[in-house]
Coordinates of C-alpha atoms in Angstrom, one line a residue:
Chain A
M62 CA 101.9 118.0 106.7
K63 CA 98.2 117.2 107.3
M64 CA 95.9 117.1 104.3
T65 CA 92.3 118.1 105.3
R66 CA 89.1 117.0 103.6
E67 CA 88.6 120.5 102.2
E68 CA 92.1 120.6 100.8
L69 CA 91.6 117.2 99.1
L70 CA 88.4 118.4 97.5
Y71 CA 90.0 121.6 96.4
I72 CA 93.0 119.7 94.8
A73 CA 90.6 117.2 93.2
N74 CA 88.7 120.1 91.6
L75 CA 92.0 121.7 90.3
A76 CA 92.7 118.3 88.7
S77 CA 89.2 118.1 87.3
L78 CA 88.3 115.0 89.2
N79 CA 85.1 114.3 91.1
L80 CA 85.5 112.1 94.2
E81 CA 82.7 109.9 95.5
E82 CA 81.9 110.1 99.2
N83 CA 83.4 106.6 99.8
E84 CA 86.6 107.5 98.0
I85 CA 87.3 110.6 100.1
D86 CA 88.1 108.9 103.4
N87 CA 90.2 106.3 101.6
Y88 CA 92.2 108.8 99.7
L89 CA 92.6 111.0 102.7
E90 CA 94.1 108.1 104.7
N91 CA 96.5 106.8 102.1
L92 CA 97.5 110.2 100.7
Q93 CA 98.4 111.2 104.3
D94 CA 100.5 108.1 104.7
I95 CA 102.3 108.8 101.4
L96 CA 102.9 112.5 102.3
N97 CA 104.3 111.5 105.7
F98 CA 106.7 109.2 103.9
A99 CA 107.5 111.8 101.3
D100 CA 108.5 114.3 104.1
I101 CA 111.8 112.5 104.4
V102 CA 113.1 114.6 101.5
N103 CA 113.2 117.6 103.8
N104 CA 115.9 115.9 105.8
A105 CA 118.3 115.9 102.9
K106 CA 121.0 118.6 102.9
T107 CA 120.4 120.5 99.6
D108 CA 121.6 124.0 100.5
G109 CA 122.9 125.8 97.4
L110 CA 122.0 122.9 95.1
D111 CA 120.3 123.5 91.8
V112 CA 117.2 121.8 90.9
T113 CA 117.3 119.0 88.3
V114 CA 114.4 119.1 85.8
G115 CA 115.6 116.4 83.4
A116 CA 118.0 113.4 83.4
N117 CA 120.4 114.9 80.8
E118 CA 122.1 118.3 80.8
G119 CA 119.7 120.9 79.9
K120 CA 120.3 122.4 76.5
N121 CA 117.9 123.8 74.1
V122 CA 117.1 121.8 71.0
F123 CA 116.3 123.9 68.0
R124 CA 114.7 123.0 64.7
K125 CA 113.2 124.9 61.9
D126 CA 109.5 125.6 62.4
E127 CA 108.3 123.8 59.3
V128 CA 104.7 122.9 58.6
E129 CA 104.2 119.2 58.0
I130 CA 100.8 118.3 56.7
F131 CA 99.1 115.3 58.4
E132 CA 96.6 114.2 55.9
D133 CA 95.0 111.3 57.6
T134 CA 92.3 113.3 59.4
K135 CA 90.0 110.3 59.3
S136 CA 92.3 108.4 61.7
L137 CA 92.5 111.4 64.0
L138 CA 88.8 111.9 64.2
Q139 CA 88.0 108.2 64.5
N140 CA 88.8 108.5 68.2
A141 CA 86.4 111.4 68.9
E142 CA 83.2 110.5 70.7
E143 CA 81.3 113.4 69.0
K144 CA 82.3 115.0 65.7
E145 CA 80.6 117.0 63.0
Q146 CA 82.0 118.0 59.5
N147 CA 85.5 116.9 60.3
M148 CA 85.6 118.8 63.6
F149 CA 85.5 117.8 67.3
K150 CA 82.2 118.6 68.9
I151 CA 82.0 120.1 72.4
P152 CA 79.2 121.6 74.5
K153 CA 78.4 125.2 73.9
V154 CA 80.8 127.5 75.9
I155 CA 79.5 130.9 74.9
N156 CA 76.0 132.0 75.7
Chain B
M46 CA 111.9 71.1 69.3
D47 CA 109.6 73.5 71.1
I48 CA 109.9 76.7 69.0
T49 CA 108.6 78.9 71.8
N50 CA 111.5 77.8 74.0
L51 CA 114.1 79.3 71.6
T52 CA 115.7 82.7 72.1
V53 CA 115.4 85.2 69.2
H54 CA 119.1 84.7 68.2
E55 CA 118.3 81.0 68.0
L56 CA 115.2 81.6 65.9
Q57 CA 117.2 83.9 63.7
E58 CA 119.8 81.2 63.1
K59 CA 117.2 78.6 62.3
I60 CA 115.5 80.9 59.8
K61 CA 118.9 81.6 58.2
N62 CA 119.6 77.9 57.9
K63 CA 116.2 77.2 56.5
E64 CA 115.2 75.0 59.4
L65 CA 112.3 77.2 60.3
T66 CA 109.9 79.5 58.4
S67 CA 108.3 82.6 59.8
R68 CA 104.9 81.0 59.4
E69 CA 106.0 78.0 61.6
I70 CA 107.3 80.4 64.2
V71 CA 104.1 82.5 64.3
E72 CA 101.9 79.4 64.4
A73 CA 103.9 78.0 67.3
Y74 CA 103.4 81.3 69.2
N75 CA 99.7 81.5 68.3
N76 CA 99.2 78.0 69.7
K77 CA 101.1 78.8 72.8
I78 CA 98.9 81.9 73.3
E79 CA 95.8 79.8 72.8
Q80 CA 97.0 77.3 75.4
K81 CA 98.2 79.8 78.0
E82 CA 96.4 83.1 77.7
T83 CA 93.4 81.9 79.8
E84 CA 95.6 81.4 82.8
I85 CA 98.2 84.1 82.3
Q86 CA 96.1 86.9 81.0
A87 CA 99.0 88.8 79.5
F88 CA 97.4 90.3 76.4
V89 CA 95.1 93.3 76.0
T90 CA 95.0 92.8 72.2
I91 CA 96.0 89.6 70.4
L92 CA 96.9 89.9 66.7
G93 CA 97.3 86.2 65.9
K94 CA 95.6 86.2 62.5
E95 CA 97.2 89.4 61.2
A96 CA 100.5 88.1 62.4
L97 CA 100.1 84.9 60.5
E98 CA 99.3 86.8 57.3
K99 CA 102.4 88.9 57.7
A100 CA 104.5 85.8 58.4
K101 CA 103.3 84.3 55.1
E102 CA 104.2 87.5 53.3
V103 CA 107.7 87.5 54.8
D104 CA 108.2 83.9 53.8
T105 CA 107.2 84.7 50.2
K106 CA 109.5 87.7 50.1
R107 CA 112.3 85.6 51.5
A108 CA 111.7 82.9 49.0
N109 CA 111.8 85.5 46.2
G110 CA 115.1 86.8 47.5
E111 CA 113.7 90.3 48.4
E112 CA 115.6 92.5 50.9
L113 CA 114.3 91.9 54.4
G114 CA 115.4 93.1 57.9
E115 CA 117.7 90.9 60.0
F116 CA 114.8 89.8 62.2
A117 CA 112.2 89.6 59.5
G118 CA 109.3 87.3 60.4
I119 CA 110.1 87.1 64.1
P120 CA 107.2 88.1 66.3
I121 CA 107.3 90.6 69.2
G122 CA 104.9 91.6 72.0
V123 CA 104.5 95.3 72.7
K124 CA 103.4 97.0 76.0
D125 CA 100.1 98.7 75.5
N126 CA 101.3 102.2 76.2
I127 CA 103.4 102.3 73.0
C128 CA 101.5 103.7 70.0
T129 CA 100.8 101.3 67.2
K130 CA 99.2 102.7 64.1
G131 CA 95.8 101.2 63.4
I132 CA 95.9 99.0 66.5
K133 CA 94.4 99.8 69.9
T134 CA 96.7 101.4 72.4
T135 CA 94.8 101.4 75.7
C136 CA 97.4 101.9 78.5
S137 CA 95.1 99.3 80.2
S138 CA 92.8 102.1 81.0
K139 CA 89.0 102.6 80.5
M140 CA 90.1 106.1 79.4
L141 CA 91.7 104.7 76.3
E142 CA 89.7 101.5 75.9
N143 CA 88.8 102.3 72.3
F144 CA 91.8 104.5 71.3
V145 CA 93.4 103.7 68.0
S146 CA 96.6 105.6 67.4
P147 CA 96.8 107.5 64.1
Y148 CA 100.6 107.0 64.1
D149 CA 103.4 104.6 65.1
A150 CA 105.8 105.3 68.0
T151 CA 109.4 105.7 66.7
V152 CA 110.3 102.4 68.2
M153 CA 107.4 100.7 66.3
K154 CA 108.7 102.3 63.1
K155 CA 112.0 100.7 63.7
I156 CA 110.4 97.4 64.6
N157 CA 108.3 97.4 61.5
A158 CA 111.2 98.5 59.3
E159 CA 112.9 95.2 60.4
H160 CA 109.8 93.3 59.3
I161 CA 109.4 92.1 62.9
I162 CA 105.7 91.1 63.5
T163 CA 103.7 92.5 66.3
L164 CA 101.9 89.6 67.9
G165 CA 99.8 91.6 70.4
K166 CA 99.6 94.4 72.9
L167 CA 100.5 93.5 76.4
N168 CA 98.8 94.2 79.7
M169 CA 100.1 96.7 82.2
D170 CA 99.2 98.7 85.3
E171 CA 96.9 101.6 84.1
F172 CA 99.1 104.3 82.6
A173 CA 102.2 102.4 83.9
M174 CA 101.3 103.3 87.5
G175 CA 101.9 100.3 89.7
G176 CA 104.2 97.4 90.5
S177 CA 101.9 94.4 90.1
T178 CA 99.7 94.8 86.9
E179 CA 96.7 94.6 89.3
H180 CA 95.9 98.2 88.4
S181 CA 94.9 97.2 84.8
Y182 CA 91.3 98.1 84.0
F183 CA 91.0 94.9 82.0
K184 CA 92.6 92.0 83.8
T185 CA 95.2 90.9 86.3
T186 CA 98.1 89.1 84.7
K187 CA 99.4 86.1 86.5
N188 CA 103.0 85.1 87.2
P189 CA 103.9 82.0 85.1
Y190 CA 106.0 80.6 88.0
N191 CA 103.0 80.7 90.3
L192 CA 99.6 81.7 89.1
N193 CA 98.6 83.0 92.6
K194 CA 101.4 85.6 92.4
V195 CA 101.7 88.9 90.6
P196 CA 104.1 89.2 87.6
G197 CA 105.3 92.6 88.8
G198 CA 104.6 95.8 87.0
S199 CA 104.0 97.9 85.4
S200 CA 105.2 95.9 82.3
G201 CA 103.8 92.8 83.9
G202 CA 102.1 91.6 80.7
S203 CA 105.4 91.9 78.8
A204 CA 107.5 90.0 81.4
A205 CA 104.9 87.3 81.9
A206 CA 104.4 86.8 78.2
V207 CA 108.2 86.4 77.6
A208 CA 108.5 84.0 80.6
A209 CA 105.5 81.9 79.5
G210 CA 106.9 81.6 76.0
M211 CA 103.9 83.5 74.5
V212 CA 106.2 86.0 72.7
P213 CA 109.9 85.5 72.1
W214 CA 110.7 89.1 73.3
A215 CA 108.8 92.2 74.2
L216 CA 109.0 95.9 74.6
G217 CA 108.3 97.4 78.0
S218 CA 108.6 100.9 79.5
D219 CA 110.3 101.9 82.8
T220 CA 109.6 105.0 84.8
G221 CA 110.7 103.7 88.2
G222 CA 111.4 100.1 87.7
S223 CA 108.6 99.0 85.4
I224 CA 110.8 96.9 83.1
R225 CA 113.3 95.6 85.7
Q226 CA 111.0 94.6 88.6
P227 CA 108.6 92.5 86.5
A228 CA 111.6 90.9 84.7
S229 CA 112.9 90.0 88.1
F230 CA 109.6 88.6 89.3
C231 CA 109.2 86.5 86.1
G232 CA 112.8 85.2 85.8
V233 CA 113.6 87.1 82.5
V234 CA 116.0 89.8 81.5
G235 CA 114.8 93.5 81.5
L236 CA 116.9 96.5 80.5
K237 CA 116.2 100.1 81.2
P238 CA 118.4 102.1 78.8
T239 CA 120.0 105.5 79.7
Y240 CA 117.6 108.3 79.5
G241 CA 117.7 109.7 76.0
L242 CA 119.1 106.5 74.3
V243 CA 115.6 105.4 73.0
S244 CA 113.1 107.8 71.6
R245 CA 110.0 108.3 73.7
Y246 CA 108.0 109.6 70.7
G247 CA 104.7 107.7 70.8
L248 CA 105.2 106.3 74.3
V249 CA 102.1 107.5 76.2
A250 CA 103.7 109.8 78.8
F251 CA 103.6 109.1 82.5
A252 CA 106.6 111.0 83.9
S253 CA 108.5 112.5 80.9
S254 CA 111.8 113.1 82.7
L255 CA 112.0 109.5 83.9
D256 CA 110.3 107.3 81.2
Q257 CA 112.3 105.0 78.9
I258 CA 111.3 102.2 76.6
G259 CA 113.4 99.0 76.8
P260 CA 113.7 95.3 76.0
I261 CA 112.3 92.4 78.0
T262 CA 113.9 89.2 76.7
K263 CA 114.8 85.6 77.5
D264 CA 118.5 86.2 77.7
V265 CA 121.1 89.0 77.6
Y266 CA 122.1 88.4 74.0
D267 CA 118.5 89.1 72.9
S268 CA 118.4 92.2 75.1
A269 CA 121.5 93.5 73.2
L270 CA 119.8 92.7 69.8
L271 CA 116.6 94.5 70.6
L272 CA 118.5 97.4 72.0
N273 CA 120.4 97.6 68.6
I274 CA 117.0 98.0 66.9
I275 CA 115.3 100.6 69.1
T276 CA 118.1 103.0 69.9
G277 CA 119.0 106.1 67.8
H278 CA 118.4 109.8 67.7
D279 CA 114.9 111.0 66.9
K280 CA 114.1 114.6 66.1
K281 CA 110.6 114.1 67.3
D282 CA 111.9 113.6 70.9
T283 CA 114.0 116.6 72.1
T284 CA 115.5 114.6 74.9
S285 CA 116.8 111.9 72.5
V286 CA 120.6 112.0 72.2
E287 CA 122.9 111.7 69.1
K288 CA 125.2 108.7 69.9
G289 CA 125.7 107.0 66.6
Q290 CA 124.9 103.4 66.0
I291 CA 126.5 100.9 68.4
D292 CA 126.3 97.1 68.0
Y293 CA 125.6 96.1 71.6
T294 CA 126.3 92.4 70.9
K295 CA 130.0 93.3 70.3
C296 CA 130.5 94.0 74.0
L297 CA 129.4 90.5 75.1
K298 CA 132.8 89.1 75.9
N299 CA 132.1 86.6 78.7
D300 CA 134.9 88.1 80.7
V301 CA 134.7 90.4 83.8
K302 CA 138.3 90.2 84.9
G303 CA 139.3 93.4 86.6
L304 CA 135.7 94.8 86.4
K305 CA 135.1 97.0 89.4
I306 CA 131.8 96.4 91.1
G307 CA 130.4 98.5 93.9
V308 CA 127.8 97.0 96.2
P309 CA 125.9 99.7 98.1
K310 CA 125.2 98.5 101.7
E311 CA 122.0 100.5 101.9
F312 CA 120.4 98.1 99.4
F313 CA 121.0 95.1 101.6
G314 CA 119.6 96.4 104.8
E315 CA 116.2 96.4 106.5
G316 CA 113.3 95.2 104.3
I317 CA 115.3 93.0 102.0
N318 CA 114.1 89.4 102.1
K319 CA 116.6 87.0 103.6
E320 CA 116.5 84.6 100.6
V321 CA 116.9 87.5 98.2
K322 CA 119.9 88.7 100.1
E323 CA 121.5 85.2 100.2
S324 CA 121.0 84.8 96.5
L325 CA 122.6 88.1 95.8
E326 CA 125.5 87.3 98.1
K327 CA 126.1 84.1 96.1
A328 CA 126.1 86.2 92.9
I329 CA 128.7 88.5 94.3
E330 CA 130.9 85.5 95.2
K331 CA 130.5 84.3 91.6
Y332 CA 131.6 87.6 90.2
K333 CA 134.7 87.5 92.5
E334 CA 135.5 84.0 91.3
L335 CA 135.2 85.3 87.7
G336 CA 137.9 87.9 88.5
A337 CA 135.8 91.0 89.2
I338 CA 136.9 93.3 92.0
V339 CA 133.9 93.7 94.3
E340 CA 133.8 96.2 97.1
E341 CA 131.1 97.5 99.5
I342 CA 130.2 101.1 99.0
S343 CA 127.7 103.6 100.5
L344 CA 125.0 105.3 98.6
D345 CA 123.6 107.3 101.4
V346 CA 121.1 109.3 99.4
A347 CA 119.3 106.1 98.5
K348 CA 117.1 106.6 101.5
Y349 CA 115.6 109.7 99.8
S350 CA 115.2 108.2 96.4
L351 CA 111.8 106.6 96.7
A352 CA 110.1 109.7 98.2
T353 CA 111.9 111.9 95.6
Y354 CA 110.7 109.6 92.8
Y355 CA 107.0 109.6 93.9
I356 CA 107.0 113.4 94.2
I357 CA 108.5 114.0 90.8
A358 CA 106.7 111.2 89.0
C359 CA 103.3 112.2 90.3
A360 CA 103.9 115.9 89.6
E361 CA 104.8 115.1 86.0
A362 CA 101.9 112.6 85.7
S363 CA 99.3 115.2 86.9
S364 CA 100.5 117.5 84.2
N365 CA 100.8 114.8 81.4
L366 CA 97.4 113.3 82.2
G367 CA 95.8 116.7 81.9
R368 CA 95.4 116.0 78.2
F369 CA 92.7 113.4 78.9
D370 CA 89.6 115.5 78.8
G371 CA 87.1 113.6 76.7
I372 CA 87.2 115.9 73.7
R373 CA 89.4 114.6 70.9
Y374 CA 90.0 111.1 72.1
G375 CA 89.6 109.0 75.2
H376 CA 86.5 108.3 77.3
R377 CA 83.7 110.9 77.2
A378 CA 81.0 110.9 79.8
K379 CA 77.5 110.6 78.5
E380 CA 75.7 113.2 80.6
F381 CA 77.0 116.7 81.3
S382 CA 75.6 120.2 81.3
N383 CA 78.7 122.2 80.6
L384 CA 82.3 121.9 79.5
K385 CA 83.9 121.7 82.9
E386 CA 81.4 119.0 83.9
L387 CA 82.3 117.1 80.7
Y388 CA 86.0 117.2 81.7
K389 CA 85.4 116.2 85.3
K390 CA 83.0 113.4 84.6
S391 CA 85.0 112.0 81.7
R392 CA 88.2 112.0 83.8
S393 CA 86.5 110.6 87.0
E394 CA 84.9 107.8 85.0
G395 CA 87.9 107.1 82.8
F396 CA 90.7 106.9 85.3
G397 CA 91.1 104.1 87.9
S398 CA 91.7 104.7 91.6
E399 CA 95.5 104.5 91.5
V400 CA 95.8 107.0 88.6
K401 CA 93.4 109.4 90.4
R402 CA 95.5 109.0 93.6
R403 CA 98.7 109.9 91.7
I404 CA 97.1 112.8 89.9
I405 CA 95.8 114.3 93.2
L406 CA 99.2 113.7 94.8
G407 CA 101.0 115.4 91.9
T408 CA 98.6 118.3 91.8
Y409 CA 99.1 118.7 95.6
V410 CA 102.9 118.8 95.5
L411 CA 102.8 121.4 92.6
S412 CA 100.1 123.6 94.3
S413 CA 100.8 126.9 95.9
G414 CA 102.1 126.5 99.4
Y415 CA 103.5 123.0 98.9
Y416 CA 105.7 123.5 95.8
D417 CA 108.8 124.4 97.7
A418 CA 108.4 121.8 100.5
Y419 CA 107.9 118.9 98.1
Y420 CA 108.4 119.5 94.4
K421 CA 111.3 121.9 94.5
K422 CA 113.0 120.1 97.3
A423 CA 112.6 116.8 95.4
Q424 CA 114.3 118.3 92.4
Q425 CA 117.2 119.4 94.5
V426 CA 117.5 115.9 96.1
R427 CA 117.5 114.6 92.5
T428 CA 120.6 116.7 91.9
L429 CA 122.1 115.1 95.1
V430 CA 121.3 111.6 93.9
M431 CA 122.9 112.2 90.5
Q432 CA 126.0 113.6 92.2
E433 CA 126.4 110.6 94.5
F434 CA 126.1 108.2 91.5
E435 CA 128.6 110.3 89.6
K436 CA 131.0 110.0 92.5
A437 CA 130.5 106.2 92.7
F438 CA 131.1 105.8 89.0
E439 CA 134.5 107.6 89.3
K440 CA 135.6 104.4 91.2
Y441 CA 133.4 101.6 89.9
D442 CA 132.2 100.3 86.5
V443 CA 129.0 98.7 87.8
I444 CA 126.8 99.0 90.9
L445 CA 125.2 95.8 91.9
T446 CA 121.9 95.6 93.9
P447 CA 118.8 93.4 94.2
T448 CA 116.2 94.4 91.7
S449 CA 113.4 94.1 94.2
P450 CA 113.5 93.6 98.0
T451 CA 111.3 90.5 97.6
V452 CA 110.2 87.9 95.1
A453 CA 106.8 88.1 93.5
F454 CA 104.1 88.6 96.1
D455 CA 100.5 87.2 96.2
I456 CA 97.8 88.8 94.1
G457 CA 95.8 91.1 96.4
A458 CA 98.5 91.3 99.1
K459 CA 99.4 94.9 98.5
S460 CA 96.5 96.2 96.4
N461 CA 94.8 98.0 99.3
N462 CA 98.0 99.6 100.6
P463 CA 99.5 102.0 98.1
L464 CA 102.5 102.9 100.2
E465 CA 103.5 99.3 100.7
M466 CA 103.2 98.8 96.9
Y467 CA 105.4 101.8 96.3
L468 CA 108.1 100.3 98.6
S469 CA 108.6 97.4 96.2
D470 CA 110.2 100.0 93.8
I471 CA 112.9 101.0 96.4
C472 CA 115.8 99.4 94.6
T473 CA 115.0 100.6 91.1
V474 CA 113.8 104.2 91.3
S475 CA 117.3 105.8 91.8
V476 CA 118.3 104.6 88.3
N477 CA 115.5 106.7 86.7
I478 CA 116.1 109.7 88.9
A479 CA 119.8 109.7 87.8
G480 CA 118.9 108.8 84.2
L481 CA 121.2 105.7 84.3
P482 CA 121.0 102.4 82.5
G483 CA 120.0 99.3 84.6
I484 CA 119.5 95.7 83.8
S485 CA 117.8 93.0 85.8
I486 CA 118.8 89.4 85.3
P487 CA 117.7 86.3 87.2
C488 CA 120.3 85.1 89.7
G489 CA 118.4 82.3 91.4
V490 CA 115.1 81.2 93.0
D491 CA 113.8 81.2 96.5
S492 CA 112.7 78.0 98.4
Q493 CA 109.3 78.2 96.7
G494 CA 111.0 78.3 93.3
M495 CA 110.2 82.0 92.7
P496 CA 112.8 83.9 90.6
I497 CA 115.2 86.4 92.3
G498 CA 116.5 89.3 90.2
M499 CA 119.9 91.0 90.3
Q500 CA 120.2 94.6 89.1
L501 CA 123.4 95.9 87.5
I502 CA 123.6 99.7 87.2
G503 CA 126.0 101.4 84.8
N504 CA 127.1 105.0 84.2
K505 CA 125.3 107.0 81.6
F506 CA 125.5 105.5 78.1
C507 CA 127.6 102.5 79.5
E508 CA 125.0 99.9 78.4
E509 CA 127.9 97.8 77.1
T510 CA 129.5 97.5 80.5
I511 CA 126.4 96.2 82.2
L512 CA 125.4 94.0 79.3
N513 CA 128.8 92.3 79.4
A514 CA 128.6 91.9 83.2
A515 CA 125.1 90.4 82.9
Y516 CA 126.1 88.2 80.0
T517 CA 129.2 86.8 81.8
F518 CA 127.1 85.9 84.8
E519 CA 124.4 84.4 82.7
Q520 CA 126.9 82.1 80.8
E521 CA 128.1 80.9 84.2
V522 CA 124.8 80.4 86.0
K523 CA 122.6 79.3 83.1
F524 CA 119.4 80.2 84.8
R525 CA 117.2 79.2 81.8
D526 CA 118.7 75.7 81.7
N527 CA 117.8 75.1 85.3
H528 CA 114.5 76.9 85.9
K529 CA 111.2 76.9 83.9
P530 CA 107.8 78.4 84.8
K531 CA 105.5 75.8 86.4
F532 CA 102.1 77.4 85.5
K533 CA 100.8 76.1 88.9
K534 CA 98.9 77.6 91.7

């Protein structure tokens, strides 16, 4: 399948990534190579086969929904670039 | 006696016999790091001073007869995508350059409970995406056997540090070969356990259905020892299995008589370097001499494995790496006018080119219109790959292949051609797709003295079978006695 420039920019936006002008041509070229290579999966005979989502047999793992208090808020917040009164600070989202 | 040449089981013996103290061991490693780090560039964070303090504490406790772990006072190196409380965990990315984990990964809890001392965090390809460690934001690690060559990746720092004697053993992680391929390039032993055997809690996720943590060691015995420490059920990882405690050293019998080994012809075809092939053929002869039954088999689906792997791994990565948005942790852009711009700028500045490439690829194969053709199809092929391995393991105990089609390549040789770089994973990815255990051990060197790795694949949770097969070969070939890194260009 052919990846167009518009498609690449659309996908990059979905992934919340900006691409520089000089990156676009480079990505287009090598993503196309990779996709051409990946197309080989379509030669495999998979009629009637289930999909595998994990390496081990899928079974639900249940546990009680118990609250565990993590008290070390200081070490959680130490990684935030901007914080205020023990809270993460982000730009205003509601006008 | 050069302490840094000793294996962990030798160090353990010498501590027990009071020939060595923990302080002496850590000092020896600190000196080695000081001598070699400038040329090898294996570490992102070095904890020499802290490690020495801990070693002194262990010695005091030991002198006082206090209860200590079996490996107390022995140092370890940890790949920098495994969370270490209070110590930076960067994933060799600008995105996490200053990230300090507020908690320990489950494997680190187990390591710390043994009083094993973390000597430093080891370099890797950014977010474990790569096969050469050239995709690290910080530095390119060099191969101790030839400083112009890559150490492999993504656990290149771990493999190079073990090979160079800068740590006695190390933890790596393996999503498509990231423990086994660098172990092969650096002439050390790398084990990727069965999916679910080791908890992934606290391992920064790349592709959750493929990732496993495992040991990189000087020899097979040490691999079994480290596996003993890190395995076990963890309620914090829903994919972790309940198996009960196994002592993996008990299976090391130095005997492969009657062991059935299948050699898939597809792994010896086009693209496999001639010297690698010859070395593997010699290894096969050795196994026959030792009484194993070796037969050629066909694993036809191998030809789909690499494409399947890259579709699934990138799809999972695009989802996993969605969490890096510059809000609670990780790089945050300085200038932005709204929230979406904050996300986009932070991510674009924080991620390197290979990580962005894989996120885009993953987003593409998951997007409307391509999901069925790529992602769903790859998941079906995954079923096919698993079935073919299941069939093979009905007849054989071990599947033997090269770990990598080539020896370590020159730094820069593949960095501008991602597809060519991906092709170096061709022998290892099937193991992750099928969730199997695989070990790489050195089986020889090429004419330039570069190590060649042999991969032994076992059925699910049959680590003991491949460990014994690897151990038996190792006892016969004695790679470590005959080959040492040269630290030359």
